Structures are given as C-alpha cells and as structure tokens.
Backbone as XML, in Angstrom:
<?xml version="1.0"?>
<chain id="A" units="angstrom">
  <residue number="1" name="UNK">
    <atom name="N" x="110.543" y="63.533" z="144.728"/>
    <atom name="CA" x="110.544" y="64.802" z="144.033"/>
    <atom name="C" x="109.839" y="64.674" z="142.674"/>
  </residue>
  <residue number="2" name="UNK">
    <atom name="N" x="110.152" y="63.693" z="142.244"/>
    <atom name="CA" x="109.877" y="63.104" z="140.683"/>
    <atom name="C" x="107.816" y="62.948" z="140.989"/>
  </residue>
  <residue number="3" name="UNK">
    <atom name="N" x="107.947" y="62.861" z="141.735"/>
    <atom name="CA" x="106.196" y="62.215" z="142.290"/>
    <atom name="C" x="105.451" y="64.100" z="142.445"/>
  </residue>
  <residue number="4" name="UNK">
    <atom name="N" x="106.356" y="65.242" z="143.192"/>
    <atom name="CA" x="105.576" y="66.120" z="143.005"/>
    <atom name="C" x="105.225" y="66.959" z="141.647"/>
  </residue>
  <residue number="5" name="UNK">
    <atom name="N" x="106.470" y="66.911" z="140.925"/>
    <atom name="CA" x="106.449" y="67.931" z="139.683"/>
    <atom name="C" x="105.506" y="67.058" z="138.599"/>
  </residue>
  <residue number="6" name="UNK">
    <atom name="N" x="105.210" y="66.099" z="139.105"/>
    <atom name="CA" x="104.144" y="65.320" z="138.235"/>
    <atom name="C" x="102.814" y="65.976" z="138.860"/>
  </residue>
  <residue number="7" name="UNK">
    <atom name="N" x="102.358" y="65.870" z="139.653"/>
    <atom name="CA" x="100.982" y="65.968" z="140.431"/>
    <atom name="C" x="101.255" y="67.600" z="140.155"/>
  </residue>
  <residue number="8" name="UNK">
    <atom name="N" x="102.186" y="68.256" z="140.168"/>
    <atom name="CA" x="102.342" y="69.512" z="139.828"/>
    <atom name="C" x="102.095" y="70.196" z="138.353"/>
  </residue>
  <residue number="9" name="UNK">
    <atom name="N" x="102.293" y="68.950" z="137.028"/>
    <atom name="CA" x="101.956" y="69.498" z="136.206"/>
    <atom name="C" x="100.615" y="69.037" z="135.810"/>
  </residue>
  <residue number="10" name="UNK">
    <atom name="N" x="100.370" y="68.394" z="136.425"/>
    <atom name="CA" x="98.571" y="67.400" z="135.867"/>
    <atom name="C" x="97.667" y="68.956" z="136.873"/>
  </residue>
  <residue number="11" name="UNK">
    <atom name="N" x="98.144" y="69.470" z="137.448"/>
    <atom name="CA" x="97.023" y="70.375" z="138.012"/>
    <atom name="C" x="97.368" y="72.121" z="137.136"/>
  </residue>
  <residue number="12" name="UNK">
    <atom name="N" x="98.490" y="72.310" z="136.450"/>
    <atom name="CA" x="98.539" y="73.614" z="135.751"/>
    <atom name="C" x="97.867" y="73.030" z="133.931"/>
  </residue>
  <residue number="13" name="UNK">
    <atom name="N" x="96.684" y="73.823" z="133.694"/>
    <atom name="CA" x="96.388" y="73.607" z="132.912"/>
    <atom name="C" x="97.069" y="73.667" z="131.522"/>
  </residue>
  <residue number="14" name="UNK">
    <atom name="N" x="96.905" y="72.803" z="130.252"/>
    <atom name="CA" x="97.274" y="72.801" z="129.503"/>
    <atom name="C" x="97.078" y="73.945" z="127.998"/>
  </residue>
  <residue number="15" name="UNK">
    <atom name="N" x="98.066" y="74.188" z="127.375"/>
    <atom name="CA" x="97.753" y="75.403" z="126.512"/>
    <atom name="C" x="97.147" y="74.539" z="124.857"/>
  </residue>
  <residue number="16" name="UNK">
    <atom name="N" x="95.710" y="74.728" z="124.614"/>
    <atom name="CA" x="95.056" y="73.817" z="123.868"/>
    <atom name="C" x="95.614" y="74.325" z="122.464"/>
  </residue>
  <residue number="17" name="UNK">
    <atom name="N" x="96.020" y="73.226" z="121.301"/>
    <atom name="CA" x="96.512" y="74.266" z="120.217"/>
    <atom name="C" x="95.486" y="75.144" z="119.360"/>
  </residue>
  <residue number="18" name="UNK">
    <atom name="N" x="95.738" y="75.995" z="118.637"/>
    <atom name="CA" x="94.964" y="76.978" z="118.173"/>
    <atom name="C" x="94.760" y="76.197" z="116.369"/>
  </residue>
  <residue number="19" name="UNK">
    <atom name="N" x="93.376" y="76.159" z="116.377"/>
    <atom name="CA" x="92.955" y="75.458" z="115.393"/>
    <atom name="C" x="93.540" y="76.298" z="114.322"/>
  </residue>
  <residue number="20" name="UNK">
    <atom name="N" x="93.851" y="76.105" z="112.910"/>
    <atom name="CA" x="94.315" y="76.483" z="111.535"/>
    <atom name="C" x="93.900" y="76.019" z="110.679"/>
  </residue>
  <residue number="21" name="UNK">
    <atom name="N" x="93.483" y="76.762" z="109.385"/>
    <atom name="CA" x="93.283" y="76.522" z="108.111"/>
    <atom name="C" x="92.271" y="77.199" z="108.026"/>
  </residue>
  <residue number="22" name="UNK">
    <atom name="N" x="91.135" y="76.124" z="107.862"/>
    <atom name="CA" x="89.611" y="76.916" z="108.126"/>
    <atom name="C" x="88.679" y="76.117" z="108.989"/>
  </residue>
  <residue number="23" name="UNK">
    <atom name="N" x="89.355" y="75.756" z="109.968"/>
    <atom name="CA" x="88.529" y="75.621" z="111.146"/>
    <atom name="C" x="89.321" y="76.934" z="112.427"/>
  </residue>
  <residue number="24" name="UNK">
    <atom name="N" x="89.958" y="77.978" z="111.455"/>
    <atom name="CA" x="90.267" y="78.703" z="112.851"/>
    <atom name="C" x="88.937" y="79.708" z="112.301"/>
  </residue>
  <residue number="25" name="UNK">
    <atom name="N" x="88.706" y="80.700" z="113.990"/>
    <atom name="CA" x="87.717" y="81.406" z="113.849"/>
    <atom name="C" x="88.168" y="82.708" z="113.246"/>
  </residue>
  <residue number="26" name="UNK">
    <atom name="N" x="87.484" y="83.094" z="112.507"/>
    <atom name="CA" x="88.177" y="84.503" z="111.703"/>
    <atom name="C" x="87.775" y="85.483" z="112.213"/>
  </residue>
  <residue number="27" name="UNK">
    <atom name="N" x="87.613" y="86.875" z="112.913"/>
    <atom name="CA" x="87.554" y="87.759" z="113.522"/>
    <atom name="C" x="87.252" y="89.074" z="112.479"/>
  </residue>
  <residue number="28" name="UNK">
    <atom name="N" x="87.474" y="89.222" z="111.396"/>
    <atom name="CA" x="87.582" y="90.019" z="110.250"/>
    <atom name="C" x="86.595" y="89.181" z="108.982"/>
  </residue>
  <residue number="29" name="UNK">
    <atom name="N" x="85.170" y="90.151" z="108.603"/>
    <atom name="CA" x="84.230" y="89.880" z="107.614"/>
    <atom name="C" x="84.958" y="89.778" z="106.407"/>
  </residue>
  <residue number="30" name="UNK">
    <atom name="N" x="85.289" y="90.081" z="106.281"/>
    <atom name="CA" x="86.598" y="90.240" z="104.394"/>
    <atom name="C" x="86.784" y="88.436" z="104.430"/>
  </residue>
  <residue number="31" name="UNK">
    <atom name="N" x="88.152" y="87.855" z="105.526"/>
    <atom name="CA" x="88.562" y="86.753" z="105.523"/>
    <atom name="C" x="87.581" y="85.692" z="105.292"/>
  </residue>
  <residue number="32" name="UNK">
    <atom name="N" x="86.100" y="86.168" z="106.561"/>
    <atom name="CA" x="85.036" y="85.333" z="106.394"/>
    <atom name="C" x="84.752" y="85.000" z="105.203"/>
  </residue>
  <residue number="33" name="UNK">
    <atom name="N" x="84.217" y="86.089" z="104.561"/>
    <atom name="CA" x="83.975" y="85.968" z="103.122"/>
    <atom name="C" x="84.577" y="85.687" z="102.001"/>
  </residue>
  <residue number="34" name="UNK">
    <atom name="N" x="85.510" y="85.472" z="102.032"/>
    <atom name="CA" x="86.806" y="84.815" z="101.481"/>
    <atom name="C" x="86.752" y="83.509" z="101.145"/>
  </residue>
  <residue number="35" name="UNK">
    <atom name="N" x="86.739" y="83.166" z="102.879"/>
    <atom name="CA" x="86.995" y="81.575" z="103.230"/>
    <atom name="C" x="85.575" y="80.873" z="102.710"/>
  </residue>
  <residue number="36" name="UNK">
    <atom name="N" x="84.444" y="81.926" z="102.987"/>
    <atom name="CA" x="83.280" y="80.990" z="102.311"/>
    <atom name="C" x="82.919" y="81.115" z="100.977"/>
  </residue>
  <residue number="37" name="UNK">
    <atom name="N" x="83.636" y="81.421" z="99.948"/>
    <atom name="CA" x="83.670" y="81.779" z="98.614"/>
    <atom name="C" x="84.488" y="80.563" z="98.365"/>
  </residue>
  <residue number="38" name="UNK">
    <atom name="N" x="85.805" y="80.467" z="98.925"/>
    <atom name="CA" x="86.819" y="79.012" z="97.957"/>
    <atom name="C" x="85.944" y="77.999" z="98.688"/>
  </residue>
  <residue number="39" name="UNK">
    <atom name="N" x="85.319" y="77.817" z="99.949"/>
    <atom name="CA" x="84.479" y="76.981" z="100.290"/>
    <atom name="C" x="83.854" y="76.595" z="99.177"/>
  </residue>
  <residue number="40" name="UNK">
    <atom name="N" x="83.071" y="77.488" z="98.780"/>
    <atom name="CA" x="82.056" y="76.882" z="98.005"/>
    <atom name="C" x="82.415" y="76.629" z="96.427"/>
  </residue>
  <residue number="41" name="UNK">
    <atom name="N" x="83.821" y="77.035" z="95.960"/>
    <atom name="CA" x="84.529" y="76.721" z="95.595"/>
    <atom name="C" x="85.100" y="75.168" z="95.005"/>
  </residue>
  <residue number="42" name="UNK">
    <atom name="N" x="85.122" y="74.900" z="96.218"/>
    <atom name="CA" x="86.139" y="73.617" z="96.147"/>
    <atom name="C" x="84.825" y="72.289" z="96.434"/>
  </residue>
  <residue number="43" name="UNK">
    <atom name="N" x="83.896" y="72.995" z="96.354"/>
    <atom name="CA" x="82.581" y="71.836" z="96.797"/>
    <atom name="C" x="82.177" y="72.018" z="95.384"/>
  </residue>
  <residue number="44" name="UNK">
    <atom name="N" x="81.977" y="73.216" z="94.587"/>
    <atom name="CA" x="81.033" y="73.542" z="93.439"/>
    <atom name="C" x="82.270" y="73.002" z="92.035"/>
  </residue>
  <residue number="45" name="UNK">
    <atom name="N" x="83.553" y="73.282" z="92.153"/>
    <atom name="CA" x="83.849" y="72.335" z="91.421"/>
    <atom name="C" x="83.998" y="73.524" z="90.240"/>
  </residue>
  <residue number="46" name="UNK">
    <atom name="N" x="84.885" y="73.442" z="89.192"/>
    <atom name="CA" x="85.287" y="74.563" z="87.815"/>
    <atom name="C" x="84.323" y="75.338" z="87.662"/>
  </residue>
  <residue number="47" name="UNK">
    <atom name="N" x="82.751" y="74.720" z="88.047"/>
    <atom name="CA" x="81.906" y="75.643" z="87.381"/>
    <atom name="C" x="81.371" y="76.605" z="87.945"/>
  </residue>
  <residue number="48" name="UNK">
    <atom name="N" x="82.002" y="77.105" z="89.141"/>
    <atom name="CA" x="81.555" y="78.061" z="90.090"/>
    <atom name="C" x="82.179" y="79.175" z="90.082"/>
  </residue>
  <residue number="49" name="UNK">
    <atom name="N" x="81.243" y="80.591" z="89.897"/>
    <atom name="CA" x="81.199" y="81.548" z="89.546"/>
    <atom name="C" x="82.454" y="82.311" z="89.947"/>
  </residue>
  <residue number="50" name="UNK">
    <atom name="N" x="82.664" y="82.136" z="91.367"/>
    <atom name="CA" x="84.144" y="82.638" z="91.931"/>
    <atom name="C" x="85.723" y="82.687" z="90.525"/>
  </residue>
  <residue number="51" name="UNK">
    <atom name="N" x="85.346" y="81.519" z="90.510"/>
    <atom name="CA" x="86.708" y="81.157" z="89.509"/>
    <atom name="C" x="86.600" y="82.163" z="88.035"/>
  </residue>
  <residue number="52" name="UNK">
    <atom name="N" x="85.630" y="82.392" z="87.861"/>
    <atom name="CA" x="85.280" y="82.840" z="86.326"/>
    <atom name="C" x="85.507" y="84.716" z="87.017"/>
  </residue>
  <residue number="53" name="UNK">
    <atom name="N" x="84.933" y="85.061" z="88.225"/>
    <atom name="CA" x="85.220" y="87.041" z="88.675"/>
    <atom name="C" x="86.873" y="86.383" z="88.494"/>
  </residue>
  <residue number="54" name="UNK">
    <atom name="N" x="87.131" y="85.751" z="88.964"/>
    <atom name="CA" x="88.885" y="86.197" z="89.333"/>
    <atom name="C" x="89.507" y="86.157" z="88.201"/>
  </residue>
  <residue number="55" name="UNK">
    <atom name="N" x="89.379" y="85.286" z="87.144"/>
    <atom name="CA" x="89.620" y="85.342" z="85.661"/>
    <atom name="C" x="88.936" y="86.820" z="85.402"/>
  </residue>
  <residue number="56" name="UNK">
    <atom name="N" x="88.158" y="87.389" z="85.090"/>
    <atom name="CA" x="87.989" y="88.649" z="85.067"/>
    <atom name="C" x="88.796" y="89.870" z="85.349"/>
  </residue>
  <residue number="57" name="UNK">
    <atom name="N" x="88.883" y="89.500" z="86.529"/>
    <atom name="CA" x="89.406" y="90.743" z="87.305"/>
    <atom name="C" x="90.813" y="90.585" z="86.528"/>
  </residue>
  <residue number="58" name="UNK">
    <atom name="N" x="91.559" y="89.561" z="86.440"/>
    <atom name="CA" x="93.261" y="89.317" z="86.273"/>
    <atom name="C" x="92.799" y="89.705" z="84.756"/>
  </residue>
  <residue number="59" name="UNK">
    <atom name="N" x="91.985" y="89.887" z="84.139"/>
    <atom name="CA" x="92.193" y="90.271" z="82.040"/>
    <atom name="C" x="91.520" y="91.229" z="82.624"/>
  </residue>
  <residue number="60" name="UNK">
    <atom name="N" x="90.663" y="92.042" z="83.179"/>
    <atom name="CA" x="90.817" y="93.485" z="83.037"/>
    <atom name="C" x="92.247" y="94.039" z="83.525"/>
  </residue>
  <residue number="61" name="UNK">
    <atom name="N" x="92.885" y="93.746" z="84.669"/>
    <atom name="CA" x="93.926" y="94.412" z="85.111"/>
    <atom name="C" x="95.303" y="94.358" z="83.953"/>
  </residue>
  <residue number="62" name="UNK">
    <atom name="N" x="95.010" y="93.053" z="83.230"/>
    <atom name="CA" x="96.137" y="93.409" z="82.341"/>
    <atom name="C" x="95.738" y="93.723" z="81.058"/>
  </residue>
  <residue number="63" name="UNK">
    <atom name="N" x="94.430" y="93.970" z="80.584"/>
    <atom name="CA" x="94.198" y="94.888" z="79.503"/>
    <atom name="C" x="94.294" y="96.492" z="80.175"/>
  </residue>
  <residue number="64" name="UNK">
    <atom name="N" x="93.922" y="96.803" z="80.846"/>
    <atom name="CA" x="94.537" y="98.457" z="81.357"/>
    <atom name="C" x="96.259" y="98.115" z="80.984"/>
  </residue>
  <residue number="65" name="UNK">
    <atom name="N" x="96.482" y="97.230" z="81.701"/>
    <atom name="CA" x="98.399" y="97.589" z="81.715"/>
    <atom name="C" x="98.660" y="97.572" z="80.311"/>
  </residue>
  <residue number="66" name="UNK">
    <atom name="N" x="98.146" y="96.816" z="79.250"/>
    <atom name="CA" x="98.525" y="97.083" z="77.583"/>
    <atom name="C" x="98.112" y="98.145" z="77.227"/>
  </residue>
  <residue number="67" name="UNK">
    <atom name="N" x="96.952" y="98.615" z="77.558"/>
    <atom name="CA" x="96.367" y="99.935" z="76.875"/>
    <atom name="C" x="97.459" y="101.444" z="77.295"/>
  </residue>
  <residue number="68" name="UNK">
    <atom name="N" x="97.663" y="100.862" z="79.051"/>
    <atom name="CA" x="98.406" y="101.839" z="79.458"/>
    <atom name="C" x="100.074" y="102.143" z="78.359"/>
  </residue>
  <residue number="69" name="UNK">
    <atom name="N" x="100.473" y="101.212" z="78.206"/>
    <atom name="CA" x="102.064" y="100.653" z="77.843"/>
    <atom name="C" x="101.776" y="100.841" z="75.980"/>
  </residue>
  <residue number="70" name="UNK">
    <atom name="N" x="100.791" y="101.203" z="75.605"/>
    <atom name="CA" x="100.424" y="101.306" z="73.894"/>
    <atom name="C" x="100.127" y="102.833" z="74.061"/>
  </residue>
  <residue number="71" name="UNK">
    <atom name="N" x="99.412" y="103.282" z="75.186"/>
    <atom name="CA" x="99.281" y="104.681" z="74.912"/>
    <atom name="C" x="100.903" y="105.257" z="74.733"/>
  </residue>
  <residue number="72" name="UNK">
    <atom name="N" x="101.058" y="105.119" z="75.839"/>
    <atom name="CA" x="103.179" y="105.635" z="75.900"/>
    <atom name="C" x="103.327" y="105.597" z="75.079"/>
  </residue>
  <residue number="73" name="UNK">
    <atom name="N" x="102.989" y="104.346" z="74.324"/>
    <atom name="CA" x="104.369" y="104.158" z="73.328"/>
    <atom name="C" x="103.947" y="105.134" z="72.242"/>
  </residue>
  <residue number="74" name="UNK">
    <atom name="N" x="102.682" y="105.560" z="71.980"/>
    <atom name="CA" x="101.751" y="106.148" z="70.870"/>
    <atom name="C" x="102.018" y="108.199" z="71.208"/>
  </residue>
  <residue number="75" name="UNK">
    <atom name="N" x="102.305" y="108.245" z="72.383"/>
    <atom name="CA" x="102.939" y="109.540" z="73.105"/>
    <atom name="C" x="104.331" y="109.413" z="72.443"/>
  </residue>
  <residue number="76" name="UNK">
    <atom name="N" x="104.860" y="108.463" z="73.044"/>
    <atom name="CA" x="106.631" y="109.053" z="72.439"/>
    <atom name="C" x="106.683" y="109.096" z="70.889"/>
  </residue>
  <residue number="77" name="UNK">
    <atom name="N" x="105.822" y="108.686" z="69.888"/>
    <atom name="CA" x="106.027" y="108.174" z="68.684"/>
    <atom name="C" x="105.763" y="109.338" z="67.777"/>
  </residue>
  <residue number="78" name="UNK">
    <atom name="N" x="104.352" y="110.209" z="68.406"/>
    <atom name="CA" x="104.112" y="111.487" z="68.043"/>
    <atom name="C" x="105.035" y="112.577" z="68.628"/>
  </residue>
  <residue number="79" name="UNK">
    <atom name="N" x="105.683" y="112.568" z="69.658"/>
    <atom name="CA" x="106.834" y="113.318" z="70.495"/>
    <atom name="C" x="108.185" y="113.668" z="68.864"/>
  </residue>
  <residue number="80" name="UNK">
    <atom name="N" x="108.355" y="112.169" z="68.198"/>
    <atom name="CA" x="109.463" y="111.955" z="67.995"/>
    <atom name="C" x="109.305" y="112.744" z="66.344"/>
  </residue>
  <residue number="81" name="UNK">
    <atom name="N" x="107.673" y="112.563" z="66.271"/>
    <atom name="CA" x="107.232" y="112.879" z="64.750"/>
    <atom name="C" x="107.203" y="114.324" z="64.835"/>
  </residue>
  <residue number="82" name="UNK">
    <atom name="N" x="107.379" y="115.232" z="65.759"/>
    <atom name="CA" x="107.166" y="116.529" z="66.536"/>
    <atom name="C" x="108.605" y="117.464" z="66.146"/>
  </residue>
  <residue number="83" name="UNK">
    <atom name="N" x="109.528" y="116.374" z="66.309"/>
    <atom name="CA" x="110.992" y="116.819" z="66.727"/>
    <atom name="C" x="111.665" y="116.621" z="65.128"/>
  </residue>
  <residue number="84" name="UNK">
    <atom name="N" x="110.863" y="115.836" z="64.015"/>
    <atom name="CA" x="112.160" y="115.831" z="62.613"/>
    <atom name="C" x="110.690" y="116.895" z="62.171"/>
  </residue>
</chain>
C-alpha cells in the first residue's frame, strides 16, 4: 500500500512556491514603478534622487498641516477679539 501512495504522489504534480519580495511578478504599473525606484535606490546609495522627492513631499505635507493649525488658531483669536 505504502509502495502505491508513493508512485501516487511522484505522478500528482507539485504546487511550486510563489516567488516574494521582488522577484515576484507585479501585475499593477504603480508597484512596478515603485519597486524600480527603491531598486535603484538601494544600488544608487543616499545620493539618489528618490530619497530627497520623499523628503519633500513629507515637509510639504507638514508645512500645510502648520499653516493649516496657525490659520485656526489666528481665526479663533480674532473671533475672541470680536466678542470683548
């Protein structure tokens, strides 16, 4: 018995594992482009341009959030100068 479920599993093919990280295939241009940006990234080393947009992007997004959070405060302050 032991002799068929052997010859039985050598003939049902095997389920190959699904490659990960960045040798899987990406299906979606965004990810592509992604993956070949820290690529070139992690080959080009601090001085590559990627690193310096994303520093960008993160000090514009939080100069809006101060400007936003100074206007308020510059609204309630005249609100309050309104009311004595």
């Amino acid at each position: 018995m032991k002799y068929i479920t052997t010859i039985i599993r050598k003939l049902i093919p095997k389920e190959l594992p699904i490659p990960v990280g960045r040798w899987r295939i990406e299906n979606c241009n965004i990810q592509t482009n992604q993956k070949i940006d820290l690529s070139n990234e992690d080959h080009c080393g601090p001085c590559g341009q990627y690193a310096l947009d994303k520093i960008k992007i993160i000090n514009d997004k939080n100069d809006k959030t101060n400007n936003k959070n100074k206007n308020a405060g510059l609204d309630n302050n005249v609100d309050l100068e309104k009311q004595n």
